[in-house]
PDB file of N, CA and C in Angstrom:
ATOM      1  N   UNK A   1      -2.269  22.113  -9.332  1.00  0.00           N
ATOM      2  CA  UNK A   1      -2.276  21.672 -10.716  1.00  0.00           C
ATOM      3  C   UNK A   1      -1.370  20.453 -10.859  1.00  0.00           C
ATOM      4  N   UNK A   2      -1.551  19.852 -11.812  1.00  0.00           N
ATOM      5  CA  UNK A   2      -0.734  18.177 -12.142  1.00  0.00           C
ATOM      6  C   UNK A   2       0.530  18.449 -13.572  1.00  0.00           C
ATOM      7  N   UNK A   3       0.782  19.687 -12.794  1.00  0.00           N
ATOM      8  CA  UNK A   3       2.057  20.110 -14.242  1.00  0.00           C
ATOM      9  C   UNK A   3       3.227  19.942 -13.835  1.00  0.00           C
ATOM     10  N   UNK A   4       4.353  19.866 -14.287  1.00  0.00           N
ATOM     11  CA  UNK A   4       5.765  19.614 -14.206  1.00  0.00           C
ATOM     12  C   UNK A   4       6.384  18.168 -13.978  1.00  0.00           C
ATOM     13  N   UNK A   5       7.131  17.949 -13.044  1.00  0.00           N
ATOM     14  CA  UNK A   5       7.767  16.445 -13.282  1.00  0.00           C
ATOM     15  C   UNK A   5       7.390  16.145 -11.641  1.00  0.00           C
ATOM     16  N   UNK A   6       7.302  14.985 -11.053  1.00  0.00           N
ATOM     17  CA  UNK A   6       6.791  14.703 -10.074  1.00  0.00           C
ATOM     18  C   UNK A   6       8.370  14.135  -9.269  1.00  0.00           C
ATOM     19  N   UNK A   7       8.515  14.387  -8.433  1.00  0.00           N
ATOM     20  CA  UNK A   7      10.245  14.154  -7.958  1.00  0.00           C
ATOM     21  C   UNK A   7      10.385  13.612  -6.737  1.00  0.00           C
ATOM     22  N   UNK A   8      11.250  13.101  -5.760  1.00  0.00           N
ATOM     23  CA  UNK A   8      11.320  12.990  -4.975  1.00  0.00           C
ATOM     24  C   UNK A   8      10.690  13.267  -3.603  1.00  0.00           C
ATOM     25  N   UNK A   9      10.539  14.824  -3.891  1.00  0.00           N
ATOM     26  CA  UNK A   9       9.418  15.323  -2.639  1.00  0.00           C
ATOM     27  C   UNK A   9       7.859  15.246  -2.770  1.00  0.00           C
ATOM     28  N   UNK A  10       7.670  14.242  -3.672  1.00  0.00           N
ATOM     29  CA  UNK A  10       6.602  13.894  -4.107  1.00  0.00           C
ATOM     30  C   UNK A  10       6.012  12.728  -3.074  1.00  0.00           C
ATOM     31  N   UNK A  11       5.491  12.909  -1.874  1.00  0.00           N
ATOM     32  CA  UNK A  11       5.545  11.701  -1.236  1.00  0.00           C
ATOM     33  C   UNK A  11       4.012  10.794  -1.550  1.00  0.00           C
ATOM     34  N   UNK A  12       3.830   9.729  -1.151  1.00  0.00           N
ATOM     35  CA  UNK A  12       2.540   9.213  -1.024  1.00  0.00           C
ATOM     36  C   UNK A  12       1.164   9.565  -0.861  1.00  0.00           C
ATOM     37  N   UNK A  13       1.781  10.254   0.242  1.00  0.00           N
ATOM     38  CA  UNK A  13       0.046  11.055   0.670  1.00  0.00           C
ATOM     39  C   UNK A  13      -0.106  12.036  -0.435  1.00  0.00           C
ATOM     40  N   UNK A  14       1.002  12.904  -1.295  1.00  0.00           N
ATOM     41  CA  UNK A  14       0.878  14.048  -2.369  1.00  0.00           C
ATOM     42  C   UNK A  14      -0.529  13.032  -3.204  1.00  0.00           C
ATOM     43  N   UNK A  15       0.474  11.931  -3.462  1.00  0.00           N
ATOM     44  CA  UNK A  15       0.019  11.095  -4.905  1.00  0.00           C
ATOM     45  C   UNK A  15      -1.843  10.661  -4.537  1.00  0.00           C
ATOM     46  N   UNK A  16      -2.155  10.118  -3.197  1.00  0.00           N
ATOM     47  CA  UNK A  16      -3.257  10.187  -2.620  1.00  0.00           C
ATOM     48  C   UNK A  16      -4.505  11.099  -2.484  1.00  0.00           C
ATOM     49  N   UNK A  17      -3.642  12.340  -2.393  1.00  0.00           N
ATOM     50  CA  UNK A  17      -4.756  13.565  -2.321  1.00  0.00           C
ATOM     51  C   UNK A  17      -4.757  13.379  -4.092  1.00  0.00           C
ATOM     52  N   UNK A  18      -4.204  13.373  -5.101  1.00  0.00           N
ATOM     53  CA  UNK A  18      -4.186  13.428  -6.420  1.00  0.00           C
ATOM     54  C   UNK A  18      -5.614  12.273  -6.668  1.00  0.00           C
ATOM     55  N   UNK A  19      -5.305  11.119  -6.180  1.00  0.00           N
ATOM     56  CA  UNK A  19      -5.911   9.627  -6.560  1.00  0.00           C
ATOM     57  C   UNK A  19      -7.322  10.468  -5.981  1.00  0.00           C
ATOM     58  N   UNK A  20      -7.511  11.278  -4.957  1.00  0.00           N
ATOM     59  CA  UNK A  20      -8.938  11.405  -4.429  1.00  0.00           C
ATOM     60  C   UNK A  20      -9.526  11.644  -5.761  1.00  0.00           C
ATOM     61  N   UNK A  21      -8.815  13.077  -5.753  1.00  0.00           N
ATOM     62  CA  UNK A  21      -9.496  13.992  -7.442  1.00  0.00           C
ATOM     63  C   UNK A  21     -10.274  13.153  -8.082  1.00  0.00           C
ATOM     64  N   UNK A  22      -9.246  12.219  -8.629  1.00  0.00           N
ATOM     65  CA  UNK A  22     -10.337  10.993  -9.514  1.00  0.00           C
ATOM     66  C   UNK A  22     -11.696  10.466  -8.955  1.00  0.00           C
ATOM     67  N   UNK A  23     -11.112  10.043  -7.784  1.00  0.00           N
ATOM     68  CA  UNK A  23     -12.271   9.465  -6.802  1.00  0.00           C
ATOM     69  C   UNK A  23     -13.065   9.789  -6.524  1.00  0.00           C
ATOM     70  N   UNK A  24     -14.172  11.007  -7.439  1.00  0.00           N
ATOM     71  CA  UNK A  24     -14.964  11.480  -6.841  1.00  0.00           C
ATOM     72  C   UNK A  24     -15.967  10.798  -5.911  1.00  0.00           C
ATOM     73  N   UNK A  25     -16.219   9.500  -6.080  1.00  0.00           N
ATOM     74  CA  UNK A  25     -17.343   8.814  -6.073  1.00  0.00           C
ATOM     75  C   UNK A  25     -17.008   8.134  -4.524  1.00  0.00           C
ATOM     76  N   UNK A  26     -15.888   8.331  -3.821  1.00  0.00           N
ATOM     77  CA  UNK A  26     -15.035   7.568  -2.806  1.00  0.00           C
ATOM     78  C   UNK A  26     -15.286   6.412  -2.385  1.00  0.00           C
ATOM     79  N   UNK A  27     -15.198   5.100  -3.475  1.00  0.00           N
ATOM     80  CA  UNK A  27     -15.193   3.983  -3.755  1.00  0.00           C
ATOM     81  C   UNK A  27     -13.896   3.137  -3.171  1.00  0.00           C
ATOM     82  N   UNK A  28     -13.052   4.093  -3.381  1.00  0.00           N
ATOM     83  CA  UNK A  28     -11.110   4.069  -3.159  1.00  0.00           C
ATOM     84  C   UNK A  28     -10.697   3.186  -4.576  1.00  0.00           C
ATOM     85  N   UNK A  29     -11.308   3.562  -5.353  1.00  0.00           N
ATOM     86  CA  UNK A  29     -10.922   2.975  -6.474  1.00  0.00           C
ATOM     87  C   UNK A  29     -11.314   4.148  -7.948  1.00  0.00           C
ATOM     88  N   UNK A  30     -10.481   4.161  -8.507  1.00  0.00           N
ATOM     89  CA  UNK A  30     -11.059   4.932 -10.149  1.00  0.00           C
ATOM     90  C   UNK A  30     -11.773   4.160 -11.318  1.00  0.00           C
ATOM     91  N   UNK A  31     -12.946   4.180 -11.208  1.00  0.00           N
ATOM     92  CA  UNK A  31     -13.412   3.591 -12.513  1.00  0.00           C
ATOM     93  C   UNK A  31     -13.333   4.146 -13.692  1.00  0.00           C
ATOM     94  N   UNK A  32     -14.008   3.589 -14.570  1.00  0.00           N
ATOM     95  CA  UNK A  32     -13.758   3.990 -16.178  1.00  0.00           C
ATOM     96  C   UNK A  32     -15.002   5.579 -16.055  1.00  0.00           C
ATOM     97  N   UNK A  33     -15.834   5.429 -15.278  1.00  0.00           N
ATOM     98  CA  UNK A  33     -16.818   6.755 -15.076  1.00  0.00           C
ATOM     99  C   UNK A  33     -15.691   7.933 -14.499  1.00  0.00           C
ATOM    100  N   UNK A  34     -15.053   7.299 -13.591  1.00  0.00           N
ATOM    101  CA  UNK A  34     -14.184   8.349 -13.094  1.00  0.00           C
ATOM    102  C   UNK A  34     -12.882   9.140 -14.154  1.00  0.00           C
ATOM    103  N   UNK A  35     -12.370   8.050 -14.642  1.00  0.00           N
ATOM    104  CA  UNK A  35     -11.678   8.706 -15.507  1.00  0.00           C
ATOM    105  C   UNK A  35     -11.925   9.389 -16.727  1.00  0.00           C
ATOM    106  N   UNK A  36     -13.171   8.579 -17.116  1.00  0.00           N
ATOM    107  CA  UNK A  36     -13.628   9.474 -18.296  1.00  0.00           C
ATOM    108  C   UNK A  36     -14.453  10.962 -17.881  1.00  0.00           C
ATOM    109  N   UNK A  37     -14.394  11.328 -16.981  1.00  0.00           N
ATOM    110  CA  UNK A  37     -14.829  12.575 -16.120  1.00  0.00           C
ATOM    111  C   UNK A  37     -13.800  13.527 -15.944  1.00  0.00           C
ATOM    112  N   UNK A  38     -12.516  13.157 -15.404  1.00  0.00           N
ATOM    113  CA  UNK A  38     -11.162  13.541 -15.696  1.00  0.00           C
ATOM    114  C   UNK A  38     -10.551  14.125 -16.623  1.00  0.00           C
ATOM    115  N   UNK A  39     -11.008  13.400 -17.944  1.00  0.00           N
ATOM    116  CA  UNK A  39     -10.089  13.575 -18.914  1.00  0.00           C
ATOM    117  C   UNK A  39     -11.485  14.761 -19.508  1.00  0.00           C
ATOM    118  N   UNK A  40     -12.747  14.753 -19.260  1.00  0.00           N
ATOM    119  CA  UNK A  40     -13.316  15.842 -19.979  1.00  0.00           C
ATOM    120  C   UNK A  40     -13.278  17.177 -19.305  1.00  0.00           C
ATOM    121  N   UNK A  41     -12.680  17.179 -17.967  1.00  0.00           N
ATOM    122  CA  UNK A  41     -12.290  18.382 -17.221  1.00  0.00           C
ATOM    123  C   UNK A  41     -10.771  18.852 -17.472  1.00  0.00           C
ATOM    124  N   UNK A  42     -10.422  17.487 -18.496  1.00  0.00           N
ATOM    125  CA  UNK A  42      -8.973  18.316 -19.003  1.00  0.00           C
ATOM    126  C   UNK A  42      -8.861  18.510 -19.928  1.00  0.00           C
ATOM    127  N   UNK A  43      -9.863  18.580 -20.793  1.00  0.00           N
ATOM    128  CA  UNK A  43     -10.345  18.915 -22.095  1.00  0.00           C
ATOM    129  C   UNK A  43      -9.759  17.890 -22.599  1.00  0.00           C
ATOM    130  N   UNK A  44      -9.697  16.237 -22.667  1.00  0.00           N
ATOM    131  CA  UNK A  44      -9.019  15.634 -23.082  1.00  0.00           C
ATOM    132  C   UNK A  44     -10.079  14.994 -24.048  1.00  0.00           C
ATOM    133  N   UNK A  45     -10.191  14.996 -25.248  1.00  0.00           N
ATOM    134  CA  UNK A  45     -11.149  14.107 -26.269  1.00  0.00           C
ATOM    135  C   UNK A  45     -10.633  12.681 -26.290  1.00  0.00           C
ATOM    136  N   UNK A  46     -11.457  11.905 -25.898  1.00  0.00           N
ATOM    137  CA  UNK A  46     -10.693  10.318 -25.949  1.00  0.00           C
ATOM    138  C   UNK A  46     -12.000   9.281 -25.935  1.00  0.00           C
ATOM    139  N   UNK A  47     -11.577   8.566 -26.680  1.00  0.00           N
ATOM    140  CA  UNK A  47     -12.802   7.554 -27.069  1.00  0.00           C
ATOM    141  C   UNK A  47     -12.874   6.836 -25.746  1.00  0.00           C
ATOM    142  N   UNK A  48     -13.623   5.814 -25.858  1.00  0.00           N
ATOM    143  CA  UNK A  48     -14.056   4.982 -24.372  1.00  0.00           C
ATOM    144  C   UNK A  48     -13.091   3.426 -24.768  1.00  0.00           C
ATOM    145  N   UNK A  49     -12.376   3.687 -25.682  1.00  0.00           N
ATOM    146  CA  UNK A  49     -11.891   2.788 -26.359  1.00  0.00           C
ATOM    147  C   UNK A  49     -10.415   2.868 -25.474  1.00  0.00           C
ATOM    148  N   UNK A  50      -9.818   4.087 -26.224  1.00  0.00           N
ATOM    149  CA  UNK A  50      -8.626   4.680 -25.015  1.00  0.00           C
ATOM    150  C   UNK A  50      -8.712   5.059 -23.525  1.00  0.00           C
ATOM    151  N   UNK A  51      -9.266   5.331 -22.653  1.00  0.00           N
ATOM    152  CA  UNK A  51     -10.173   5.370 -21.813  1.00  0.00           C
ATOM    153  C   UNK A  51      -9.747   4.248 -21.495  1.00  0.00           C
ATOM    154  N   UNK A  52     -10.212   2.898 -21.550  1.00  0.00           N
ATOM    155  CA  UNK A  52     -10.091   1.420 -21.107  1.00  0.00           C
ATOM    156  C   UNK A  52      -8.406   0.876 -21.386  1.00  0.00           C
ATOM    157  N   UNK A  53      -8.375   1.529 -22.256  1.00  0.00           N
ATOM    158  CA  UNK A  53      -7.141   0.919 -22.527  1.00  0.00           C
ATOM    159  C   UNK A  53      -5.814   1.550 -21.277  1.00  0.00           C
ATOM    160  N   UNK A  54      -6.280   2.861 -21.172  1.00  0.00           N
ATOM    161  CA  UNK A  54      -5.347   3.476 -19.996  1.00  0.00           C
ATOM    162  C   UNK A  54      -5.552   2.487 -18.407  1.00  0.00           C
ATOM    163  N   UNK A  55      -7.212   2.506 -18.590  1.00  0.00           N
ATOM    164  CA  UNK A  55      -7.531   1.236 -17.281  1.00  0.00           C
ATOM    165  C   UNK A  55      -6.827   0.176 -16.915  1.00  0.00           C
ATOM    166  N   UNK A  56      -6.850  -0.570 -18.546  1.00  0.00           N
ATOM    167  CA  UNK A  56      -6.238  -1.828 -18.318  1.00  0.00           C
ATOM    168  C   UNK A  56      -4.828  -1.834 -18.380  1.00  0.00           C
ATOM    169  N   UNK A  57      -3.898  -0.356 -18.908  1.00  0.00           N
ATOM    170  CA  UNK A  57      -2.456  -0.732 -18.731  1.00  0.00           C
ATOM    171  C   UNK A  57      -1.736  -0.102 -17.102  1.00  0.00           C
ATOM    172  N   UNK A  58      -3.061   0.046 -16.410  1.00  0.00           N
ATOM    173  CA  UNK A  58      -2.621   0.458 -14.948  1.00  0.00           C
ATOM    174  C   UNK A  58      -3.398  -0.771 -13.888  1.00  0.00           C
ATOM    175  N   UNK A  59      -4.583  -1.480 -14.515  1.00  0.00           N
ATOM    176  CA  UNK A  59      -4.743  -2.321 -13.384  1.00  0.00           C
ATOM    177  C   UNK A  59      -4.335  -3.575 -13.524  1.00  0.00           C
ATOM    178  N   UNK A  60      -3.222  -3.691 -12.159  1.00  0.00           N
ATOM    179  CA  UNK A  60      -2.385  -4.825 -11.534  1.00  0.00           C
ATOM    180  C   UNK A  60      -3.352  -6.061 -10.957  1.00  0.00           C
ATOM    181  N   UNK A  61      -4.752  -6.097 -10.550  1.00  0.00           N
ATOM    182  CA  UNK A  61      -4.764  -7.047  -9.892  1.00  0.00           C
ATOM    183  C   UNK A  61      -6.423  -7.245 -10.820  1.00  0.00           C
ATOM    184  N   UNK A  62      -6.609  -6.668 -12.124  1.00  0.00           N
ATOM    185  CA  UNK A  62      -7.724  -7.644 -13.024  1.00  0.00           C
ATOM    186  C   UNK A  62      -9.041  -7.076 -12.217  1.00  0.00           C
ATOM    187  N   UNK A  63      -8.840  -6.313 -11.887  1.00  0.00           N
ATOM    188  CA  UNK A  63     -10.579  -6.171 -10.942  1.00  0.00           C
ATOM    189  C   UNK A  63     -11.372  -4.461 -12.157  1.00  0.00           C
ATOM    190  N   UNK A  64     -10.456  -4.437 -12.973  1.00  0.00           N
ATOM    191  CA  UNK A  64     -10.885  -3.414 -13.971  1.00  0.00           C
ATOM    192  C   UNK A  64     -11.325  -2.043 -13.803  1.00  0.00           C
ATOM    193  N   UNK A  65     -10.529  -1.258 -12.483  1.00  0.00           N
ATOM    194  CA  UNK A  65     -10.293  -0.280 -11.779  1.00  0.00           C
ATOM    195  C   UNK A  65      -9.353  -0.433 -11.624  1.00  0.00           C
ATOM    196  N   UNK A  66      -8.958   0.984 -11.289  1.00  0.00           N
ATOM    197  CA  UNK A  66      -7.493   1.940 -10.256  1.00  0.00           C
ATOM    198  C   UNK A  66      -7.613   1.796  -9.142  1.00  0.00           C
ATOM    199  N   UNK A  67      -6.959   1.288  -8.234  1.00  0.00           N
ATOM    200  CA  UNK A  67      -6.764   1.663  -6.471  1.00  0.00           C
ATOM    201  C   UNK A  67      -5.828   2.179  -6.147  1.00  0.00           C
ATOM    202  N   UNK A  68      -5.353   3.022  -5.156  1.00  0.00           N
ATOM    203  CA  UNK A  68      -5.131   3.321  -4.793  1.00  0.00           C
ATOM    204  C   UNK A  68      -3.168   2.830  -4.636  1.00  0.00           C
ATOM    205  N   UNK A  69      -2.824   1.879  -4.929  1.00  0.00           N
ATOM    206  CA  UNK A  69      -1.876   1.314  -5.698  1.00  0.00           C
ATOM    207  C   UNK A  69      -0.977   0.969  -6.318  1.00  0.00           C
ATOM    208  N   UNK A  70      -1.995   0.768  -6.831  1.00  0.00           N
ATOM    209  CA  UNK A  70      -2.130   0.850  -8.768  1.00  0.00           C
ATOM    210  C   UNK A  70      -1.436   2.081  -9.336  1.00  0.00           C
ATOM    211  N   UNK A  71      -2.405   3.611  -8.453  1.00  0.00           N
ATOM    212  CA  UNK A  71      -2.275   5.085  -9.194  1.00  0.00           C
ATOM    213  C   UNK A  71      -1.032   5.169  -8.542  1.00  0.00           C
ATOM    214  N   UNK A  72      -0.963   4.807  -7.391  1.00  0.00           N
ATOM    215  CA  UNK A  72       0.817   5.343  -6.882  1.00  0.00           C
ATOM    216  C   UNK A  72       1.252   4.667  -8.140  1.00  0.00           C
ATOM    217  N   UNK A  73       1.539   3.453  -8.229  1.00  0.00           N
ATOM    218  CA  UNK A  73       2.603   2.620  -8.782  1.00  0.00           C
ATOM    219  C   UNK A  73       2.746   3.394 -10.111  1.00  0.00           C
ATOM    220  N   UNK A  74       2.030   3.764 -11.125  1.00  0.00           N
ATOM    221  CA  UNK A  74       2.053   4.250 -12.218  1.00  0.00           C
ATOM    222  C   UNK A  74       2.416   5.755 -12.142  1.00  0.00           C
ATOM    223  N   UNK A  75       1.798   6.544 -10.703  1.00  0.00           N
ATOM    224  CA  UNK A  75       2.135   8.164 -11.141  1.00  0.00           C
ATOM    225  C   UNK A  75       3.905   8.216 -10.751  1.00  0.00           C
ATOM    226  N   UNK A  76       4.215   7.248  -9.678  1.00  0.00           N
ATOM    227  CA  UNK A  76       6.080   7.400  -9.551  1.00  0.00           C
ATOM    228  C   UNK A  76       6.689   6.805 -10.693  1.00  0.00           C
ATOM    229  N   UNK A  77       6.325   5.842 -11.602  1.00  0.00           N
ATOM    230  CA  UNK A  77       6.962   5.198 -12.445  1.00  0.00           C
ATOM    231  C   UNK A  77       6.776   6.158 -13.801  1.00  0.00           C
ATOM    232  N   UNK A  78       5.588   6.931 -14.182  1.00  0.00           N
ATOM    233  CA  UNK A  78       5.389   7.686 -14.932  1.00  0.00           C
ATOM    234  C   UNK A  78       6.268   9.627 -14.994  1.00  0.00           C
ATOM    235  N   UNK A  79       5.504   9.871 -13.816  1.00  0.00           N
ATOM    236  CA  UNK A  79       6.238  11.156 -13.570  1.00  0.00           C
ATOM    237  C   UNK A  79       5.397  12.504 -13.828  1.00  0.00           C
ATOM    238  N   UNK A  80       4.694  12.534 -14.809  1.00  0.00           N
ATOM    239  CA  UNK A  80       4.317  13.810 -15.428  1.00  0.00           C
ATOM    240  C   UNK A  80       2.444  13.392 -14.634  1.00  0.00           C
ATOM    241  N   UNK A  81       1.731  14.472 -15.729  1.00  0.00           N
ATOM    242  CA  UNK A  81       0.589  14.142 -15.540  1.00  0.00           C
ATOM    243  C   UNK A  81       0.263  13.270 -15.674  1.00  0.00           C
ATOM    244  N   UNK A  82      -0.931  11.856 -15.271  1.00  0.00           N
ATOM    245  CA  UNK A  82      -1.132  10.553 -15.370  1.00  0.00           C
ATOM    246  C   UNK A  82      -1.696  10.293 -16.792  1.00  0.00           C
ATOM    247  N   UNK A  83      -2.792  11.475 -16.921  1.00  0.00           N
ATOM    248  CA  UNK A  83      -2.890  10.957 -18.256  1.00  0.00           C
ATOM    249  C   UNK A  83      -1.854  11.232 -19.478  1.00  0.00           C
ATOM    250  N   UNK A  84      -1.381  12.022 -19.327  1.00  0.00           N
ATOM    251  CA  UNK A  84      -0.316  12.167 -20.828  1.00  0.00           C
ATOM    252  C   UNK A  84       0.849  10.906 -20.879  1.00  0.00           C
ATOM    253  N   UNK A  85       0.795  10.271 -20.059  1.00  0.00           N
ATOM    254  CA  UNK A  85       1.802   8.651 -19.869  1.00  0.00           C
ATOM    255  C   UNK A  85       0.948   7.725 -20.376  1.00  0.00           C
ATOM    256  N   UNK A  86      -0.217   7.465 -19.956  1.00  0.00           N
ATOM    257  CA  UNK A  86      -1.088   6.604 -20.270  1.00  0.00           C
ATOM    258  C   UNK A  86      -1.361   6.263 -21.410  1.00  0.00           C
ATOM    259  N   UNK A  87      -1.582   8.018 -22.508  1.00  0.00           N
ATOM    260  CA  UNK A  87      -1.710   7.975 -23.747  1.00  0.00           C
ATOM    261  C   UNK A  87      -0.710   7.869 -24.500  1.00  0.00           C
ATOM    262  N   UNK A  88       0.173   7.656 -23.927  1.00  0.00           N
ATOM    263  CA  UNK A  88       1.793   7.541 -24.827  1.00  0.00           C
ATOM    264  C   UNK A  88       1.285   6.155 -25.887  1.00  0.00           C
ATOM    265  N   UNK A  89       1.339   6.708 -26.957  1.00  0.00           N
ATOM    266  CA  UNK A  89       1.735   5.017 -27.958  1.00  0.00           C
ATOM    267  C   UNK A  89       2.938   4.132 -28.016  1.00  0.00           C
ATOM    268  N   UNK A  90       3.764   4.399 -27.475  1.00  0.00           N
ATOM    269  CA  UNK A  90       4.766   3.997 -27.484  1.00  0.00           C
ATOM    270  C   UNK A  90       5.320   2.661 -26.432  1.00  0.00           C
ATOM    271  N   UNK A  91       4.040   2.502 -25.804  1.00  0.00           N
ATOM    272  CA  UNK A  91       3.887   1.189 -24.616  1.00  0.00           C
ATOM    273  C   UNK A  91       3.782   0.105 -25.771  1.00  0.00           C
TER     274      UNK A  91
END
């Protein structure tokens, strides 16, 4: 499960097997199909509006996907589950 705080013994490969989850499609990248697949297996209601917007405040290099990255860079800098950071209003 993707509950509690993500810490130190949290290494790369953890965050990787996580990034697959998304990945169903094994592209090595998360698209907006992928995540919006995600968030309805987490019962998460979210427009395609928010959805993109989580896209675009995690992708670093403009190609309008997640890589592999990207999801590290945001799940160590974030901590918790990826999406409940993402949806923070407070960015």
């Amino acid at each position: 499960m993707m509950t509690g705080k993500m810490g130190e013994k949290d290494t790369r490969e953890e965050i990787l097997k996580v990034f697959k989850l998304f990945d169903d499609d094994s592209t090595g990248k998360i698209s907006f199909r992928n995540l919006k697949r995600v968030a309805k297996e987490l019962g998460e209601n979210m427009t395609d509006e928010e959805l993109q917007d989580m896209i675009d405040q995690a992708d670093r290099d403009g190609d309008g996907e997640i890589n592999a990255d990207e999801f590290y860079r945001i799940m160590k800098k974030r901590g918790d589950n990826p999406l409940d950071d993402l949806l923070d209003d407070s960015d």
